[in-house]
CSV table of C-alpha atoms in Angstrom, one decimal:
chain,number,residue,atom,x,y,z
A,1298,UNK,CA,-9.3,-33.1,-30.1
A,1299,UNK,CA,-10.0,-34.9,-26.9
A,1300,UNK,CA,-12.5,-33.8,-24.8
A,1301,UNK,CA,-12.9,-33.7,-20.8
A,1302,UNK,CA,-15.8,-34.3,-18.8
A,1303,UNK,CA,-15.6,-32.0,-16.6
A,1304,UNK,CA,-18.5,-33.5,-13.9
A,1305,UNK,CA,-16.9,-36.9,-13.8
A,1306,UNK,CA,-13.5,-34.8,-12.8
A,1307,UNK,CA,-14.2,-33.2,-10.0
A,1308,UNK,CA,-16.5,-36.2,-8.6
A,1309,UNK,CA,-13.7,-38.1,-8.8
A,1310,UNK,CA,-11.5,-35.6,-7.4
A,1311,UNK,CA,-14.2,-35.3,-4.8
A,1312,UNK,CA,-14.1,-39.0,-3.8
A,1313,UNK,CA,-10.3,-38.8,-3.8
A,1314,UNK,CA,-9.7,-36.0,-1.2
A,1315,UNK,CA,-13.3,-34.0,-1.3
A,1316,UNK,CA,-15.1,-36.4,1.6
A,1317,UNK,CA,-12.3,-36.1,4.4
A,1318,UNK,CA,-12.9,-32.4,3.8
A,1319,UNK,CA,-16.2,-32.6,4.2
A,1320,UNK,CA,-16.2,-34.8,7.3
A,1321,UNK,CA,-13.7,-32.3,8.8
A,1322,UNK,CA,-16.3,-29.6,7.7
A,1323,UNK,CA,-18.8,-31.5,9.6
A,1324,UNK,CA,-17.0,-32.4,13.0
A,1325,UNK,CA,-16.0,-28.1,12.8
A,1326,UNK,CA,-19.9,-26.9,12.0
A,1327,UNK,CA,-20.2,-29.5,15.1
A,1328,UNK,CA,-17.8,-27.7,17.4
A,1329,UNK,CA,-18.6,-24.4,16.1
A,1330,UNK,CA,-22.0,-24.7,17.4
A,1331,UNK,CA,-21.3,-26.4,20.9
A,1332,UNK,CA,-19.9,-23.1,21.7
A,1333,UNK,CA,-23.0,-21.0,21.4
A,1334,UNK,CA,-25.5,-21.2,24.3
A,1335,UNK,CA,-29.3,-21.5,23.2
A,1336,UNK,CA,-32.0,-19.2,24.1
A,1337,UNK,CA,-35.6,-18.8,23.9
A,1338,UNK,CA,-36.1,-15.6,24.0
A,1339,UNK,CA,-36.3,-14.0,20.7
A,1340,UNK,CA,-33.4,-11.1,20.1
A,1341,UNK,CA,-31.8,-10.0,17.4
A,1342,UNK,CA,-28.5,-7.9,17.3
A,1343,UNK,CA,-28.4,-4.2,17.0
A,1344,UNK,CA,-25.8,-2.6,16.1
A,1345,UNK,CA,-26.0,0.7,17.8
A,1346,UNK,CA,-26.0,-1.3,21.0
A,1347,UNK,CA,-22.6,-2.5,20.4
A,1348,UNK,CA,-19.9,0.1,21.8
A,1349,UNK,CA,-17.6,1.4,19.1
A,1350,UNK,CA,-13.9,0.0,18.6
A,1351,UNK,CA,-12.0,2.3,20.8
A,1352,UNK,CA,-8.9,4.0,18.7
A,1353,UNK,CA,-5.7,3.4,20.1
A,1354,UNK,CA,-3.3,6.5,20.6
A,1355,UNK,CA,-0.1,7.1,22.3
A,1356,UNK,CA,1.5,10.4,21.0
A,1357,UNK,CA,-0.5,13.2,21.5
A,1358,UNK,CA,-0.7,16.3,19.0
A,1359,UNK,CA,1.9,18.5,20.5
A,1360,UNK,CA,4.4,15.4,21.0
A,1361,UNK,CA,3.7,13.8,24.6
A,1362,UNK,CA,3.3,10.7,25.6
A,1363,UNK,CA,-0.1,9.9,27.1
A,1364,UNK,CA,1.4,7.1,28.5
A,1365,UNK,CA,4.9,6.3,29.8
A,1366,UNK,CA,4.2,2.7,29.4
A,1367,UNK,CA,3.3,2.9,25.7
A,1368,UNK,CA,6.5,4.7,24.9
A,1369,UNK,CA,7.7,2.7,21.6
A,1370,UNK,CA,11.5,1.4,23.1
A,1371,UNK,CA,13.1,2.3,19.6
A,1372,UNK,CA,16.5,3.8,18.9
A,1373,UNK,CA,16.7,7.7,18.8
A,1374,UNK,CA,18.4,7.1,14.9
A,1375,UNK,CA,15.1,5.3,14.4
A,1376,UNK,CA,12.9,7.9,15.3
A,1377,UNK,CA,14.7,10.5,13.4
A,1378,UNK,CA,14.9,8.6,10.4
A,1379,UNK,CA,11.2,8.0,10.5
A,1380,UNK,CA,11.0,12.0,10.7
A,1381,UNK,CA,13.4,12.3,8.1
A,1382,UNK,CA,11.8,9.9,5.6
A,1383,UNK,CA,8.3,11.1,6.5
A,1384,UNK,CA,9.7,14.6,5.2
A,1385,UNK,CA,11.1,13.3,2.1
A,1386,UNK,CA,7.8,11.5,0.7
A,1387,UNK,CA,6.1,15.3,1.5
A,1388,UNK,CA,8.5,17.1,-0.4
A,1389,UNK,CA,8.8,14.6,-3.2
A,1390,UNK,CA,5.1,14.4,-3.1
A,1391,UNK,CA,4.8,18.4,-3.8
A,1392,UNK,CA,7.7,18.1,-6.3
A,1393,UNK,CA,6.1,14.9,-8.7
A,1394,UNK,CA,2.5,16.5,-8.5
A,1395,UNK,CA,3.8,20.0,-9.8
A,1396,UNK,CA,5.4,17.8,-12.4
A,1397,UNK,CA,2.4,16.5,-13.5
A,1398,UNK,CA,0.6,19.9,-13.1
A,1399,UNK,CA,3.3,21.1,-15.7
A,1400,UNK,CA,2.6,18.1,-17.9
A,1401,UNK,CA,6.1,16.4,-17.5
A,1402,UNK,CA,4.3,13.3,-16.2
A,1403,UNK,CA,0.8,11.9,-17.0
A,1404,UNK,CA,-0.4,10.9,-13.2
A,1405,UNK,CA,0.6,10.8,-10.0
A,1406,UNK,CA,-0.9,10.1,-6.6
A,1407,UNK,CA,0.2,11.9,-3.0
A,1408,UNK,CA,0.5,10.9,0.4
A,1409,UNK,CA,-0.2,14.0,2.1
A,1410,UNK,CA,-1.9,13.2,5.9
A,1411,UNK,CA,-0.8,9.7,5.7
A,1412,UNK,CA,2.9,9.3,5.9
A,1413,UNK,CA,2.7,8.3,9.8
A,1414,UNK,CA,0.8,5.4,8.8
A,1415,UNK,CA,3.4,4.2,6.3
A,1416,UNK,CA,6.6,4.9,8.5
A,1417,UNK,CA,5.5,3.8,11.7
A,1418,UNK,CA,4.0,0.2,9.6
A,1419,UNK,CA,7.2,-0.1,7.6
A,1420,UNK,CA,9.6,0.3,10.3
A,1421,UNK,CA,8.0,-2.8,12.8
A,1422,UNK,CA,8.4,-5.0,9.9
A,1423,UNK,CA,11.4,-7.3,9.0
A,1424,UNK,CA,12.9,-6.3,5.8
A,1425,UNK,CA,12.5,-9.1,4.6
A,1426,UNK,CA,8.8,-9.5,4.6
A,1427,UNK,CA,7.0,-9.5,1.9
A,1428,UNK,CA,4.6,-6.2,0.8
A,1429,UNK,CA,1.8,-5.7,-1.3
A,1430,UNK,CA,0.5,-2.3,-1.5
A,1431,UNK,CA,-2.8,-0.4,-3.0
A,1432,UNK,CA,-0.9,2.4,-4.3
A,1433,UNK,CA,-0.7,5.1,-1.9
A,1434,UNK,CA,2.0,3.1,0.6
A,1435,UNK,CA,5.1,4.6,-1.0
A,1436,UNK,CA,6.6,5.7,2.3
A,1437,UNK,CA,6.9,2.3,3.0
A,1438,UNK,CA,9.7,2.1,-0.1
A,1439,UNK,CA,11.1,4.9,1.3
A,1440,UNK,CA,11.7,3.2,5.0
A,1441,UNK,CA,13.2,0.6,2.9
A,1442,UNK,CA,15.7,2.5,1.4
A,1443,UNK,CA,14.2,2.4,-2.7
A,1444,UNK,CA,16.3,4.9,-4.7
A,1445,UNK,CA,15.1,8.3,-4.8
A,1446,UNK,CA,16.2,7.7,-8.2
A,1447,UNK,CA,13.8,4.9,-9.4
A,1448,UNK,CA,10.7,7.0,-7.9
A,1449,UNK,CA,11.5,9.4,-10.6
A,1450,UNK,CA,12.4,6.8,-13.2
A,1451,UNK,CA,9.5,4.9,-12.8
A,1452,UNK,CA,6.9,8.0,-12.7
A,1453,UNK,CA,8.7,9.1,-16.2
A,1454,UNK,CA,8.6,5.7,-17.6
A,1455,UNK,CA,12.2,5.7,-19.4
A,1456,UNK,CA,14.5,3.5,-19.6
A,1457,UNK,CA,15.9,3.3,-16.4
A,1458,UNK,CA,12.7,2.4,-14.9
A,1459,UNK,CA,13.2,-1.0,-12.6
A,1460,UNK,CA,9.5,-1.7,-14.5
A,1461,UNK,CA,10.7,-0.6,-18.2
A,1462,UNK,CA,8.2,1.7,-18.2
A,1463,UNK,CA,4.9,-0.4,-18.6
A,1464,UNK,CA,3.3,0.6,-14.8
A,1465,UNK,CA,1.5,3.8,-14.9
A,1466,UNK,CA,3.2,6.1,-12.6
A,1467,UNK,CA,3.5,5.2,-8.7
A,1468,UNK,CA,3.0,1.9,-9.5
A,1469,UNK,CA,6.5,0.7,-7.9
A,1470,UNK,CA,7.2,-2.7,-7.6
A,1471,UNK,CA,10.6,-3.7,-6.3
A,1472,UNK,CA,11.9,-7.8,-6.0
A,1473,UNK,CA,15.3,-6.4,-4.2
A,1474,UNK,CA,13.0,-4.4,-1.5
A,1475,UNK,CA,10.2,-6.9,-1.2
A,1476,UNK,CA,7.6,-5.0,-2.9
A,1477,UNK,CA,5.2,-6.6,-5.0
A,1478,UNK,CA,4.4,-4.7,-8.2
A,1479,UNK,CA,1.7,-2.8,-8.0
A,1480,UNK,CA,-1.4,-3.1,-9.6
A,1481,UNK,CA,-4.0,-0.4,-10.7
A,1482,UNK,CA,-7.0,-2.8,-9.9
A,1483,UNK,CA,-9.0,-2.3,-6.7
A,1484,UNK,CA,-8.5,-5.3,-3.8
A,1485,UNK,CA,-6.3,-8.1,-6.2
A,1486,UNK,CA,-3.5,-7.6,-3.6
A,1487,UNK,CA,-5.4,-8.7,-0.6
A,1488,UNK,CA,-6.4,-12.7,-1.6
A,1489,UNK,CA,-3.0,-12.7,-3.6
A,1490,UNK,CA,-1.3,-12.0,0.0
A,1491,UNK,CA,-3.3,-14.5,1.9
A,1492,UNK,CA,-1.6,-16.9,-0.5
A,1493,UNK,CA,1.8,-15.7,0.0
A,1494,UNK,CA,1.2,-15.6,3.6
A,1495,UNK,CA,0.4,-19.0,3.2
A,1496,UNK,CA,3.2,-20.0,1.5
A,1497,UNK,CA,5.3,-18.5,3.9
A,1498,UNK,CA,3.5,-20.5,6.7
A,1499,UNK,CA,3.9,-23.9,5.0
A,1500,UNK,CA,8.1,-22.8,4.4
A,1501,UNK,CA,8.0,-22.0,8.1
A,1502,UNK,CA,10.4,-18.7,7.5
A,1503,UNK,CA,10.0,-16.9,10.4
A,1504,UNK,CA,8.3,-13.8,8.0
A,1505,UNK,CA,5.1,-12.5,7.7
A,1506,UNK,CA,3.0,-10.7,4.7
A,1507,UNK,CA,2.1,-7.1,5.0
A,1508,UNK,CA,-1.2,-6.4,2.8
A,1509,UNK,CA,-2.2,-2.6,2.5
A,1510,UNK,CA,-5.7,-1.2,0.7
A,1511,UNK,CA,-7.6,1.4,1.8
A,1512,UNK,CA,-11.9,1.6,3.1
A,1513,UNK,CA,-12.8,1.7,-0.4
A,1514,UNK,CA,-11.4,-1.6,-1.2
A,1515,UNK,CA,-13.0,-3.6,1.7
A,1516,UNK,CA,-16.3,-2.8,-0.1
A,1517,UNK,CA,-14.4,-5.0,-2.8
A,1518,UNK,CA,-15.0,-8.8,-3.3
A,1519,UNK,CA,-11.8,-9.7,-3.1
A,1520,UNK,CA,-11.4,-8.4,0.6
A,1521,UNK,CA,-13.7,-10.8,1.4
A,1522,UNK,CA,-11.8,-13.9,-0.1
A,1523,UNK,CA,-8.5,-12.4,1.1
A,1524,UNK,CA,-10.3,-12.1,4.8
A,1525,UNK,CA,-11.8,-15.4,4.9
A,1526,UNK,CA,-8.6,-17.2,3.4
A,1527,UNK,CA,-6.3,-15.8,5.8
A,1528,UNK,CA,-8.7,-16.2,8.7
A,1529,UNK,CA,-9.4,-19.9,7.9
A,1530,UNK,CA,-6.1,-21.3,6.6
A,1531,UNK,CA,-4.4,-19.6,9.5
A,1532,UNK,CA,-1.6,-17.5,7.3
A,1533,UNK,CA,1.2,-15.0,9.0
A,1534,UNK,CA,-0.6,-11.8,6.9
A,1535,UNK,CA,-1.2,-8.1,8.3
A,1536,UNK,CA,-3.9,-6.5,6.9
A,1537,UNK,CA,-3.7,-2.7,7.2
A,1538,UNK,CA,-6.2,-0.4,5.9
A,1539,UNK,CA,-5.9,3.3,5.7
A,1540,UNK,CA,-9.2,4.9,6.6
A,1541,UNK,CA,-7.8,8.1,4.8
A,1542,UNK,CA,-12.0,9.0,5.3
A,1543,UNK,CA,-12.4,8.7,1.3
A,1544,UNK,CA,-12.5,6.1,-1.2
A,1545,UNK,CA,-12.0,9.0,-4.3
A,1546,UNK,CA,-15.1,10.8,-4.0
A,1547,UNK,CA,-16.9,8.6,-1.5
A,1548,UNK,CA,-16.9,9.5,2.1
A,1549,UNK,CA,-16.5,6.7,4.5
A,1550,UNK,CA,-20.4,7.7,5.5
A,1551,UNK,CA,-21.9,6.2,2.4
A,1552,UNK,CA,-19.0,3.6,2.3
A,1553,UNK,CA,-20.5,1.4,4.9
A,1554,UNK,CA,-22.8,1.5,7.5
A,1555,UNK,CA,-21.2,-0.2,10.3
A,1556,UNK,CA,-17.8,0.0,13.0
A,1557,UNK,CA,-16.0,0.9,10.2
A,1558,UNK,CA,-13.2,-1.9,9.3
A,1559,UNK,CA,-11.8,-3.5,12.4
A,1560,UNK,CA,-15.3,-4.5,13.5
A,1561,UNK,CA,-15.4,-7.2,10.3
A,1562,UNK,CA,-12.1,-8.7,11.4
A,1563,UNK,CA,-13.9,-9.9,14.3
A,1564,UNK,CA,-16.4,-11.1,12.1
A,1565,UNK,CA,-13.7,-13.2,10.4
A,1566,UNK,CA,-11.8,-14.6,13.1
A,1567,UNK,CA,-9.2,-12.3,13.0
A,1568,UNK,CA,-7.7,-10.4,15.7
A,1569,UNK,CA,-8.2,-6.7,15.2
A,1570,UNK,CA,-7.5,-3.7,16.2
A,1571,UNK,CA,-8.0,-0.1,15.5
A,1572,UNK,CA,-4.9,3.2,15.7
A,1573,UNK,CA,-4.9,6.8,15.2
A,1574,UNK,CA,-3.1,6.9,11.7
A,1575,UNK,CA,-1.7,10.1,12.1
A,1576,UNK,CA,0.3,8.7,15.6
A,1577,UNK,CA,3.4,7.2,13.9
A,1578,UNK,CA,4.5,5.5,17.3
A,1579,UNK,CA,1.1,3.8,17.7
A,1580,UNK,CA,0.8,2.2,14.2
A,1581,UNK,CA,4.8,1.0,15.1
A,1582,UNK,CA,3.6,-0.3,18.2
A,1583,UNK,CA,0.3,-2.1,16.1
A,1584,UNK,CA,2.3,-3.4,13.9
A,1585,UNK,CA,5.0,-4.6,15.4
A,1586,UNK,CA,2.9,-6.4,17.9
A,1587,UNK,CA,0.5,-7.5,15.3
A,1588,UNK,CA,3.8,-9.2,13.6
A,1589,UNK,CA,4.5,-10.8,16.8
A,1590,UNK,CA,0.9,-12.8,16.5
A,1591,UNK,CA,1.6,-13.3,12.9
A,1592,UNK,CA,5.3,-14.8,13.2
A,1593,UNK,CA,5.0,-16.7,16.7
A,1594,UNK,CA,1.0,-17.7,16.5
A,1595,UNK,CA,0.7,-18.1,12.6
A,1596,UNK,CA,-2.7,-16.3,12.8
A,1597,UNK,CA,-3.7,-12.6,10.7
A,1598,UNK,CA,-4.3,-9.6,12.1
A,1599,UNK,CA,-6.5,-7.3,10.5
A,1600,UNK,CA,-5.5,-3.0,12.0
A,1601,UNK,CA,-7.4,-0.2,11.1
A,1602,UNK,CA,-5.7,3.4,10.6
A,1603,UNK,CA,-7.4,6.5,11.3
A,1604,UNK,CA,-6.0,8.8,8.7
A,1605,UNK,CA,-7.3,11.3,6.7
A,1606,UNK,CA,-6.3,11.6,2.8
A,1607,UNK,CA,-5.4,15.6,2.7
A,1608,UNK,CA,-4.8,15.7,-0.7
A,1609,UNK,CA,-6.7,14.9,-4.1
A,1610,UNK,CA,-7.6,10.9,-4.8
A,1611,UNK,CA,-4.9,11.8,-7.6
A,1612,UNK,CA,-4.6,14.5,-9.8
A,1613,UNK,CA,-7.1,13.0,-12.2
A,1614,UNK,CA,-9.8,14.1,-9.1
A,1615,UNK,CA,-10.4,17.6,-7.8
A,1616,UNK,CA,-11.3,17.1,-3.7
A,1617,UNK,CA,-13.1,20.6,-3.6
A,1618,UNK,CA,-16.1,19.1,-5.3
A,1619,UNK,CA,-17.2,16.8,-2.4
A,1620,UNK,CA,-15.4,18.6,0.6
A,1621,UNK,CA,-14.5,21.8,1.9
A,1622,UNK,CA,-11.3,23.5,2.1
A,1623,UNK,CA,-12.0,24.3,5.7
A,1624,UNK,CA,-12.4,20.5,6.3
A,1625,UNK,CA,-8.9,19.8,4.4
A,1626,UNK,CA,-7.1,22.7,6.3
A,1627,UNK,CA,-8.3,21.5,9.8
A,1628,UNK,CA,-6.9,18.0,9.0
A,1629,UNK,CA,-3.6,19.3,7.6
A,1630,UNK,CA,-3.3,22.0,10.6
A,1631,UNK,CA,-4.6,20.5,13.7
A,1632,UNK,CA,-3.6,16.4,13.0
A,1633,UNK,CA,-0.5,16.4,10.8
A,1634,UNK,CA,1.5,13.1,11.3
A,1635,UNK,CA,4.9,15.1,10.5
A,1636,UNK,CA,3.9,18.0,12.8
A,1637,UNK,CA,3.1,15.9,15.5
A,1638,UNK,CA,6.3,14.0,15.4
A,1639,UNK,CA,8.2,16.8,14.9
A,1640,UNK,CA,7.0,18.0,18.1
A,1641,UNK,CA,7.9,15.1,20.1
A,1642,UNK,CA,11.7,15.1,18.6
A,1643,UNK,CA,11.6,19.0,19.8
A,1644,UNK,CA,10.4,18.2,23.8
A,1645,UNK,CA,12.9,15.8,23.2
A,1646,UNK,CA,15.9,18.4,22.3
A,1647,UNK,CA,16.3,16.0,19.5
A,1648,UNK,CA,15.3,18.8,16.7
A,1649,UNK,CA,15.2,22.4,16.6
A,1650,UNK,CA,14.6,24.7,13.6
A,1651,UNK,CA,18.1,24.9,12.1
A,1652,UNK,CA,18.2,21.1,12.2
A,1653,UNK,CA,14.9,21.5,10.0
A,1654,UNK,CA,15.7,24.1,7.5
A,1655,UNK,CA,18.9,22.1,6.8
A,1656,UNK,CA,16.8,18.7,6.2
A,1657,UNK,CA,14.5,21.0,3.9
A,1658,UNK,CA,17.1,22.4,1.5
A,1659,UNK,CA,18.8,19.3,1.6
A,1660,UNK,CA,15.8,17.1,0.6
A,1661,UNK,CA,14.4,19.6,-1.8
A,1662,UNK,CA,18.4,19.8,-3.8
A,1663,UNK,CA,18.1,15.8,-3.9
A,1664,UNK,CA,14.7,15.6,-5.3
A,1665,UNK,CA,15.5,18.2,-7.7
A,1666,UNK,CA,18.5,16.5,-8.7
A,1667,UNK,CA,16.3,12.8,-9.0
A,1668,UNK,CA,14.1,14.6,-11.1
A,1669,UNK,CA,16.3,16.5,-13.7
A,1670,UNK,CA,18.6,13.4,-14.0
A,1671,UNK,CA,14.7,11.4,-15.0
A,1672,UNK,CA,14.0,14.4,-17.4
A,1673,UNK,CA,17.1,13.5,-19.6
A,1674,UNK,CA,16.3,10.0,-19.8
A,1675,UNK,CA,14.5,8.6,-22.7
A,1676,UNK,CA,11.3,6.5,-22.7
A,1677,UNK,CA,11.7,2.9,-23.0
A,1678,UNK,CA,11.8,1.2,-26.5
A,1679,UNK,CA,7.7,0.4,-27.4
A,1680,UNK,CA,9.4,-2.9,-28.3
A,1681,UNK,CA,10.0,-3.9,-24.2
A,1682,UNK,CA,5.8,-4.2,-23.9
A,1683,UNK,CA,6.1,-7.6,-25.4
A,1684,UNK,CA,8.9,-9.4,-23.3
A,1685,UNK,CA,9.6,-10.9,-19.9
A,1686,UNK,CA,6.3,-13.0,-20.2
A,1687,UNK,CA,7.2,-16.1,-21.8
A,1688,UNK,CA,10.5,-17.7,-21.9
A,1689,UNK,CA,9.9,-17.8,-26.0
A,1690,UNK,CA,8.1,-15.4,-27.4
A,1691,UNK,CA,4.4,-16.9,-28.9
A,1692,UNK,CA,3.6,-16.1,-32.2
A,1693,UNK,CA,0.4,-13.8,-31.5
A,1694,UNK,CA,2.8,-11.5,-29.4
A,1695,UNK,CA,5.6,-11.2,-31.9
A,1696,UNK,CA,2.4,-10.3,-34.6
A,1697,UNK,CA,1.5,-7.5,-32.2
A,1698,UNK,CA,5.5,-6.4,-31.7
A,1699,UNK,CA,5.7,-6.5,-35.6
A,1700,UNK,CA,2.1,-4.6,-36.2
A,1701,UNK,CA,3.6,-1.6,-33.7
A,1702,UNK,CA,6.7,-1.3,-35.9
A,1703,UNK,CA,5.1,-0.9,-39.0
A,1704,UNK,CA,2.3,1.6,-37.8
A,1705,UNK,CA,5.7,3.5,-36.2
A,1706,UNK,CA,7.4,3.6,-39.2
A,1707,UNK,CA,4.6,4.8,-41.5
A,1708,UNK,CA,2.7,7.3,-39.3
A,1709,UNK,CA,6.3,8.0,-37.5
A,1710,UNK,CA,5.3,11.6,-38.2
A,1711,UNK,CA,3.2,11.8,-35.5
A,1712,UNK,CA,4.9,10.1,-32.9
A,1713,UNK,CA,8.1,11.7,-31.2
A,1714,UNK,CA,10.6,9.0,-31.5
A,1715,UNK,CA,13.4,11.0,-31.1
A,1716,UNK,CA,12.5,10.7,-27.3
A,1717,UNK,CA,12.2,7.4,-27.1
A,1718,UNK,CA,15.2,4.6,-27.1
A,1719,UNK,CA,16.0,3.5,-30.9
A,1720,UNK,CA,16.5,-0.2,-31.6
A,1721,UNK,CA,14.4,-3.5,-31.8
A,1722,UNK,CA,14.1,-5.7,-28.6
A,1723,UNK,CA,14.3,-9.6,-29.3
């Protein structure tokens, strides 16, 4: 077996194209420094002398603008299709959790106190950017028109499931609605989206990358590499974190000491700036502006939402252990993205009650429906874990298909097959 010397390849790879890069390193360390003026005096930076990143708002919370000039110029259908989506992730929310409650699923995550952050994002952006989320960005599906359907198929895992069943539930991945898979590990999406925005900068499309995570994944490595990558190489990439104020069981006061998130942006070279989460016309007009920079500048934008998470991390956490109910009810009462809208359509005389009892009991008969239709549905054949990897399946996979089928078969006692769909899967 031949062997390679792996010291002699990269110094020759470094003599090849490693010494241009490291003369252009040089002339920018050069430049980078000319910029700075020198000073004798000996001080350091503190940062509580630095002023906080002011939080910008445009709707207040009984639906007025504080601002005429920040008003969002966006279609009234727009508006009430932001209301009426933002409605539909709630009550599908309270409809897949009691599911899981009742056992009918195995996990599920809600959105509760953050749907204005994933409307107002979702609707500035072109459909036809590209989106990675975390796993609490399903609104943003929703703007985009994913099946009620599939949210149900894919949370039950059978076989109509876009994903054939092998995501854990909310893990939604769509190629059709530019939604990158999802994946259950903390901050992969956020270099993996500096490359696609790169990509997309060398194609020249005219698109940008939408990257969401939320405070708990800044505290990540990865954000640092997807932060640094985008910053440096100049890629068309919005990164949007959701300050919900928890990462699970963390509040954001032992999460990190300084300005919270938009401050390291700066840090980066990446324009930043930081919105009230719960003011779904100001994250539209963040976004959509922070596109702009991204499409017509080819530079990131890093924006920080001010949200608060009012429901458990998932239903594998229970909130009430480190926070008060008083805390959650004040959040939910006082600063609800949906209330505050609502209230805005209403000074408007674009909504009134009737108009919301009849998107309630309309809603609530189509999730029903989406869910009883996922009930009857069997699970996927065990078979489809082993395909759509390899164009030919390798020998140690088809080992592993072959090793299920025979434990099946003689402990088939003890699985319920009868619920699952018969037949082998080349």
């Amino acid at each position: 077996m031949a062997c390679i010397d792996i010291g002699s390849t990269i110094f020759r790879l470094l003599r090849r194209n490693g010494l241009s890069y490291l003369r252009r390193m040089s002339s920018l360390s050069a430049s980078t420094s000319s910029t700075t003026e020198y000073d004798s005096n000996l001080c350091f930076i503190e940062p509580e002398s630095a002023a906080p990143i002011p939080t910008y708002r445009v709707l207040t919370q009984d639906g007025h603008f504080s601002d005429p000039q920040n008003y969002p110029h966006i279609e009234e259908s727009v508006m009430l299709k932001m209301y009426r989506d933002m409605t539909r992730l709630n009550v599908m929310d309270k409809i897949l959790y009691d599911c899981q409650r009742q056992g009918r699923i195995t996990f599920y995550l809600t959105n509760f106190g953050e749907e204005g952050t994933h409307i107002g994002s979702a609707a500035a952006l072109d459909h036809k950017d590209l989106v990675f989320g975390q796993y609490r960005e399903s609104g943003v599906l929703m703007w985009r028109d994913f099946p009620l359907s599939q949210f149900f198929h894919q949370c039950y895992g059978n076989t109509h499931d876009w994903n054939k069943g092998r995501q854990m539930p909310v893990h939604y991945g769509s190629k059709e609605h530019r939604f990158v898979t999802i994946s259950p590990t903390l901050g992969t999406q956020m270099p993996q989206a500096a490359g696609a925005a790169y990509s997309f900068k060398r194609k020249q499309n005219g698109l940008c990358v939408m990257c969401y995570f939320g405070d708990g994944a800044t505290s990540e490595g990865d954000a640092h590499a997807g932060f640094n990558f985008a910053a440096v190489l100049n890629c068309p990439v919005i990164f949007l974190c959701r300050n919900n104020g928890y990462a699970i069981s963390t509040p954001t006061t032992e999460q990190y000491k300084g300005d919270g998130i938009a401050s390291r942006g700066v840090g980066y070279g990446m324009t930043s700036i930081r919105v009230d989460g719960n003011d779904v016309f100001a994250v539209y007009n963040a976004t959509r502006e922070a596109r702009k920079i991204c499409v017509t500048e080819s530079r990131p934008v890093l924006i920080e939402s001010m949200t608060y998470r009012v429901g458990h991390h998932s239903t594998s956490d229970d909130s009430s252990t480190y926070r008060s109910e008083e805390e959650v009810e004040r959040w939910d009462k006082h600063d609800n993205p949906i209330i505050r809208l609502r209230n805005y359509l209403t000074n408007q005389s674009l909504w009134d009650d009737d108009k919301e009892q009849e998107l309630l009991l309309t809603t609530r008969k189509e999730v029903m429906k989406a869910m009883a239709m996922a009930e009857t549905e069997k699970k996927c054949n065990p078979d489809e874990m082993f395909g759509d990897v390899y164009d030919q399946m390798p020998a140690n996979l088809r080992d592993q298909r072959d090793e299920i089928r025979r434990h099946l078969k003689i402990y088939k006692e003890h699985y319920p097959m009868e619920h699952f769909e018969q037949g082998n899967v080349s």
